[in-house]
Amino acid sequence: MEKIELMYEGKAKKVYSTDDPAYCIVSYKDDATAFNGEKKGTIVGKGVVNNRMSNFMFKLLEKNGIPTDFVEELNDRDAVLKRVEIVPLEVIVRNKAAGSFSKRFGVPEGTAFKTPTLEYCLKDDDLGDPMMNDSQIIAIGAATQDELDSIAKYTLKINEIMIDFFKQCKVDLIDFKIEFGRLPDGTIILADEISPDTCRFWDVETGEKLDKDRFRRDMGGVEEAYAEMMKRVGLDG
Ligand code: UDP
């Protein structure tokens, strides 16, 4: 399958049409943004890490019964995906407090939760992706009750699969963001990406951050952290 026309360019990816309207090709860039686009930069090699790691995770999740949009990896930066209509929600799962949760609720970073938390944010950059509850989502029609039920069920299962997998990589999965899409028949499937851009990964032993927080917080060692995560999941070389 080949790229035909650039349909959409986001902060970290480009999406192209193909000769088959049921599929698109995503191309991962090295561009990085944070704080709703206020901070901009480049993380050399990030596009390769995110493409390969996301494809790997989607395959693992498919094997474990989660439907996803992944079709085929074309090369280091490009993959074929099923074309979906994105449900305009960022779905965030947390196993330990960090980032905006710590700030908003005054819970120190690293505090373990008794149970994972599930939160939704409306995907709207102009509004700063505001948090939204189930009744608000259904009221404005961003998703239906049935869709939210599927999303919540898949998301908690994805969290369990990911916790187990990353534990084997000596990585503590602190939190992550995922997105879902609708196939033309309305079926809900996992979409977008799972990568160090969208997850918080802490080394199990040292607590060292191996994700985009190094970029957000100007900690240095950003490229090294992405490369280390690639190694941890067994994708280097
Ligand atoms: N996240 C993301 N995209 C966003 C916001 C958050 O991928 O636009 C991820 C982030 O990397 C982290 C989790 O979602 O793994 C929770 O992020 P949080 O709400 O704490 O926001 P942040 O502190 O990252 O702004």
GROMACS .gro file of C-alpha atoms and ligand atoms in nm:
model
  262
    1MET     CA    1   0.000   0.000   0.000
    2GLU     CA    2   0.125   0.351  -0.080
    3LYS     CA    3   0.068   0.704   0.047
    4ILE     CA    4  -0.149   0.906  -0.190
    5GLU     CA    5  -0.241   1.235  -0.029
    6LEU     CA    6  -0.165   1.402   0.305
    7MET     CA    7  -0.502   1.408   0.483
    8TYR     CA    8  -0.399   1.544   0.819
    9GLU     CA    9  -0.085   1.665   0.995
   10GLY     CA   10  -0.084   1.654   1.373
   11LYS     CA   11   0.178   1.743   1.629
   12ALA     CA   12   0.366   1.413   1.608
   13LYS     CA   13   0.223   1.231   1.306
   14LYS     CA   14   0.115   1.272   0.946
   15VAL     CA   15  -0.176   1.072   0.808
   16TYR     CA   16  -0.203   0.986   0.437
   17SER     CA   17  -0.484   0.840   0.229
   18THR     CA   18  -0.417   0.522   0.029
   19ASP     CA   19  -0.581   0.369  -0.278
   20ASP     CA   20  -0.824   0.188  -0.044
   21PRO     CA   21  -1.060   0.415   0.154
   22ALA     CA   22  -1.073   0.159   0.438
   23TYR     CA   23  -0.706   0.221   0.520
   24CYS     CA   24  -0.464   0.505   0.585
   25ILE     CA   25  -0.088   0.531   0.638
   26VAL     CA   26   0.049   0.705   0.947
   27SER     CA   27   0.399   0.850   0.948
   28TYR     CA   28   0.564   0.932   1.281
   29LYS     CA   29   0.772   1.251   1.311
   30ASP     CA   30   1.047   1.352   1.556
   31ASP     CA   31   0.856   1.672   1.646
   32ALA     CA   32   0.761   1.701   2.011
   33THR     CA   33   0.516   1.935   2.180
   34ALA     CA   34   0.399   1.970   2.538
   35PHE     CA   35   0.160   2.184   2.741
   36ASN     CA   36  -0.095   2.201   2.460
   37GLY     CA   37   0.164   2.305   2.200
   38GLU     CA   38   0.328   2.583   2.408
   39LYS     CA   39   0.658   2.395   2.425
   40LYS     CA   40   0.804   2.272   2.098
   41GLY     CA   41   1.114   2.072   2.011
   42THR     CA   42   1.266   1.775   1.835
   43ILE     CA   43   1.349   1.440   1.986
   44VAL     CA   44   1.584   1.272   1.739
   45GLY     CA   45   1.469   0.917   1.662
   46LYS     CA   46   1.138   0.953   1.849
   47GLY     CA   47   0.929   0.878   1.539
   48VAL     CA   48   1.102   0.544   1.493
   49VAL     CA   49   1.063   0.447   1.859
   50ASN     CA   50   0.696   0.548   1.872
   51ASN     CA   51   0.603   0.377   1.546
   52ARG     CA   52   0.776   0.050   1.628
   53MET     CA   53   0.672   0.044   1.993
   54SER     CA   54   0.311   0.135   1.921
   55ASN     CA   55   0.283  -0.132   1.650
   56PHE     CA   56   0.434  -0.386   1.888
   57MET     CA   57   0.189  -0.295   2.167
   58PHE     CA   58  -0.114  -0.301   1.937
   59LYS     CA   59  -0.013  -0.649   1.815
   60LEU     CA   60   0.025  -0.766   2.175
   61LEU     CA   61  -0.315  -0.624   2.266
   62GLU     CA   62  -0.482  -0.785   1.959
   63LYS     CA   63  -0.336  -1.119   2.069
   64ASN     CA   64  -0.504  -1.060   2.403
   65GLY     CA   65  -0.849  -0.991   2.260
   66ILE     CA   66  -0.846  -0.611   2.217
   67PRO     CA   67  -0.960  -0.493   1.870
   68THR     CA   68  -0.723  -0.228   1.727
   69ASP     CA   69  -0.670  -0.028   1.407
   70PHE     CA   70  -0.324  -0.177   1.344
   71VAL     CA   71  -0.276  -0.348   1.006
   72GLU     CA   72   0.090  -0.356   0.905
   73GLU     CA   73   0.427  -0.192   0.974
   74LEU     CA   74   0.570  -0.058   0.646
   75ASN     CA   75   0.908   0.069   0.768
   76ASP     CA   76   1.069   0.237   1.071
   77ARG     CA   77   0.834   0.535   1.063
   78ASP     CA   78   0.522   0.428   0.871
   79ALA     CA   79   0.234   0.190   0.939
   80VAL     CA   80  -0.092   0.097   0.767
   81LEU     CA   81  -0.396   0.146   0.989
   82LYS     CA   82  -0.769   0.091   0.950
   83ARG     CA   83  -0.940   0.419   0.886
   84VAL     CA   84  -1.167   0.515   1.175
   85GLU     CA   85  -1.360   0.812   1.300
   86ILE     CA   86  -1.182   0.912   1.620
   87VAL     CA   87  -1.401   0.932   1.931
   88PRO     CA   88  -1.310   1.283   2.053
   89LEU     CA   89  -1.192   1.171   2.397
   90GLU     CA   90  -0.854   1.121   2.560
   91VAL     CA   91  -0.894   0.821   2.787
   92ILE     CA   92  -0.648   0.832   3.076
   93VAL     CA   93  -0.570   0.547   3.314
   94ARG     CA   94  -0.356   0.593   3.622
   95ASN     CA   95  -0.196   0.337   3.850
   96LYS     CA   96   0.010   0.588   4.050
   97ALA     CA   97  -0.032   0.962   4.096
   98ALA     CA   98   0.167   1.190   3.862
   99GLY     CA   99   0.139   1.498   3.642
  100SER     CA  100  -0.195   1.677   3.636
  101PHE     CA  101  -0.349   1.435   3.890
  102SER     CA  102  -0.087   1.523   4.150
  103LYS     CA  103  -0.127   1.893   4.080
  104ARG     CA  104  -0.507   1.894   4.079
  105PHE     CA  105  -0.566   1.673   4.384
  106GLY     CA  106  -0.251   1.741   4.587
  107VAL     CA  107  -0.142   1.376   4.587
  108PRO     CA  108   0.239   1.337   4.573
  109GLU     CA  109   0.385   1.187   4.254
  110GLY     CA  110   0.441   0.813   4.287
  111THR     CA  111   0.158   0.751   4.536
  112ALA     CA  112   0.013   0.408   4.446
  113PHE     CA  113  -0.365   0.388   4.402
  114LYS     CA  114  -0.584   0.118   4.560
  115THR     CA  115  -0.753   0.077   4.218
  116PRO     CA  116  -0.669   0.228   3.877
  117THR     CA  117  -0.843   0.556   3.795
  118LEU     CA  118  -1.020   0.618   3.465
  119GLU     CA  119  -1.074   0.971   3.337
  120TYR     CA  120  -1.189   1.129   3.014
  121CYS     CA  121  -1.083   1.457   2.856
  122LEU     CA  122  -1.258   1.615   2.560
  123LYS     CA  123  -1.015   1.631   2.266
  124ASP     CA  124  -1.022   2.004   2.198
  125ASP     CA  125  -0.694   2.196   2.190
  126ASP     CA  126  -0.868   2.538   2.194
  127LEU     CA  127  -1.033   2.443   2.523
  128GLY     CA  128  -0.719   2.277   2.663
  129ASP     CA  129  -0.868   1.924   2.662
  130PRO     CA  130  -1.101   1.972   2.962
  131MET     CA  131  -1.187   1.676   3.182
  132MET     CA  132  -1.539   1.544   3.123
  133ASN     CA  133  -1.756   1.294   3.308
  134ASP     CA  134  -1.974   1.021   3.157
  135SER     CA  135  -2.300   1.214   3.173
  136GLN     CA  136  -2.144   1.520   3.009
  137ILE     CA  137  -1.994   1.305   2.731
  138ILE     CA  138  -2.329   1.144   2.659
  139ALA     CA  139  -2.516   1.476   2.687
  140ILE     CA  140  -2.311   1.641   2.410
  141GLY     CA  141  -2.301   1.322   2.202
  142ALA     CA  142  -1.921   1.281   2.205
  143ALA     CA  143  -1.994   0.911   2.264
  144THR     CA  144  -2.298   0.700   2.349
  145GLN     CA  145  -2.348   0.507   2.674
  146ASP     CA  146  -2.283   0.179   2.488
  147GLU     CA  147  -1.964   0.318   2.338
  148LEU     CA  148  -1.844   0.440   2.678
  149ASP     CA  149  -1.919   0.097   2.827
  150SER     CA  150  -1.700  -0.067   2.559
  151ILE     CA  151  -1.428   0.194   2.601
  152ALA     CA  152  -1.415   0.151   2.980
  153LYS     CA  153  -1.413  -0.230   2.956
  154TYR     CA  154  -1.136  -0.234   2.692
  155THR     CA  155  -0.935   0.032   2.872
  156LEU     CA  156  -0.918  -0.153   3.204
  157LYS     CA  157  -0.822  -0.474   3.024
  158ILE     CA  158  -0.554  -0.287   2.826
  159ASN     CA  159  -0.418  -0.153   3.156
  160GLU     CA  160  -0.389  -0.506   3.300
  161ILE     CA  161  -0.215  -0.640   2.988
  162MET     CA  162   0.023  -0.343   2.980
  163ILE     CA  163   0.106  -0.355   3.354
  164ASP     CA  164   0.201  -0.724   3.319
  165PHE     CA  165   0.402  -0.670   3.002
  166PHE     CA  166   0.600  -0.371   3.127
  167LYS     CA  167   0.670  -0.540   3.460
  168GLN     CA  168   0.866  -0.801   3.260
  169CYS     CA  169   1.064  -0.510   3.108
  170LYS     CA  170   1.142  -0.382   3.461
  171VAL     CA  171   0.922  -0.081   3.393
  172ASP     CA  172   0.650   0.056   3.620
  173LEU     CA  173   0.347   0.175   3.418
  174ILE     CA  174   0.242   0.490   3.605
  175ASP     CA  175  -0.029   0.618   3.368
  176PHE     CA  176  -0.117   0.645   3.000
  177LYS     CA  177  -0.353   0.801   2.748
  178ILE     CA  178  -0.532   0.611   2.473
  179GLU     CA  179  -0.788   0.694   2.206
  180PHE     CA  180  -1.058   0.490   2.037
  181GLY     CA  181  -1.213   0.501   1.691
  182ARG     CA  182  -1.532   0.386   1.519
  183LEU     CA  183  -1.523   0.161   1.214
  184PRO     CA  184  -1.783   0.242   0.945
  185ASP     CA  185  -2.019  -0.017   1.105
  186GLY     CA  186  -1.986   0.157   1.443
  187THR     CA  187  -1.755  -0.097   1.607
  188ILE     CA  188  -1.527   0.058   1.869
  189ILE     CA  189  -1.156  -0.024   1.832
  190LEU     CA  190  -0.833   0.103   1.988
  191ALA     CA  191  -0.668   0.375   1.775
  192ASP     CA  192  -0.387   0.635   1.789
  193GLU     CA  193  -0.066   0.522   1.965
  194ILE     CA  194   0.093   0.374   2.276
  195SER     CA  195   0.447   0.509   2.321
  196PRO     CA  196   0.673   0.706   2.557
  197ASP     CA  197   0.484   1.014   2.430
  198THR     CA  198   0.158   0.884   2.575
  199CYS     CA  199   0.263   0.679   2.879
  200ARG     CA  200   0.460   0.743   3.195
  201PHE     CA  201   0.726   0.475   3.235
  202TRP     CA  202   0.944   0.461   3.546
  203ASP     CA  203   1.231   0.219   3.598
  204VAL     CA  204   1.113  -0.038   3.854
  205GLU     CA  205   1.436  -0.022   4.057
  206THR     CA  206   1.549   0.340   4.040
  207GLY     CA  207   1.228   0.525   3.950
  208GLU     CA  208   1.413   0.690   3.661
  209LYS     CA  209   1.173   0.847   3.412
  210LEU     CA  210   1.183   0.681   3.067
  211ASP     CA  211   0.922   0.891   2.886
  212LYS     CA  212   0.822   1.234   2.756
  213ASP     CA  213   0.833   1.389   3.105
  214ARG     CA  214   1.209   1.428   3.044
  215PHE     CA  215   1.120   1.664   2.758
  216ARG     CA  216   0.829   1.837   2.938
  217ARG     CA  217   1.044   1.903   3.245
  218ASP     CA  218   1.376   1.979   3.066
  219MET     CA  219   1.549   1.691   3.243
  220GLY     CA  220   1.789   1.601   2.960
  221GLY     CA  221   1.858   1.248   2.841
  222VAL     CA  222   1.540   1.254   2.634
  223GLU     CA  223   1.666   1.061   2.329
  224GLU     CA  224   1.842   0.816   2.561
  225ALA     CA  225   1.517   0.747   2.749
  226TYR     CA  226   1.325   0.672   2.426
  227ALA     CA  227   1.612   0.445   2.309
  228GLU     CA  228   1.615   0.270   2.648
  229MET     CA  229   1.239   0.197   2.625
  230MET     CA  230   1.292   0.049   2.278
  231LYS     CA  231   1.557  -0.177   2.429
  232ARG     CA  232   1.340  -0.269   2.728
  233VAL     CA  233   1.057  -0.393   2.508
  234GLY     CA  234   1.307  -0.593   2.301
  235LEU     CA  235   1.293  -0.386   1.981
  236ASP     CA  236   1.649  -0.255   1.948
  237GLY     CA  237   1.863  -0.370   1.656
  238UDP     N1  238  -0.114   1.235   2.798
  238UDP     C1  239  -0.103   1.234   2.660
  238UDP     N2  240  -0.152   1.339   2.589
  238UDP     C2  241  -0.211   1.447   2.648
  238UDP     C3  242  -0.223   1.448   2.788
  238UDP     C4  243  -0.174   1.339   2.859
  238UDP     O1  244  -0.053   1.138   2.603
  238UDP     O2  245  -0.254   1.539   2.576
  238UDP     C5  246  -0.062   1.121   2.876
  238UDP     C6  247   0.063   1.159   2.954
  238UDP     O3  248   0.178   1.127   2.880
  238UDP     C7  249   0.051   1.074   3.077
  238UDP     C8  250  -0.100   1.057   3.099
  238UDP     O4  251  -0.159   1.086   2.973
  238UDP     O5  252   0.109   0.947   3.055
  238UDP     C9  253  -0.158   1.147   3.205
  238UDP     O6  254  -0.121   1.280   3.179
  238UDP     P1  255  -0.163   1.401   3.276
  238UDP     O7  256  -0.312   1.413   3.276
  238UDP     O8  257  -0.096   1.382   3.406
  238UDP     O9  258  -0.115   1.529   3.199
  238UDP     P2  259   0.031   1.590   3.183
  238UDP    O10  260   0.085   1.604   3.320
  238UDP    O11  261   0.104   1.492   3.098
  238UDP    O12  262   0.001   1.718   3.113
   0.00000   0.00000   0.00000
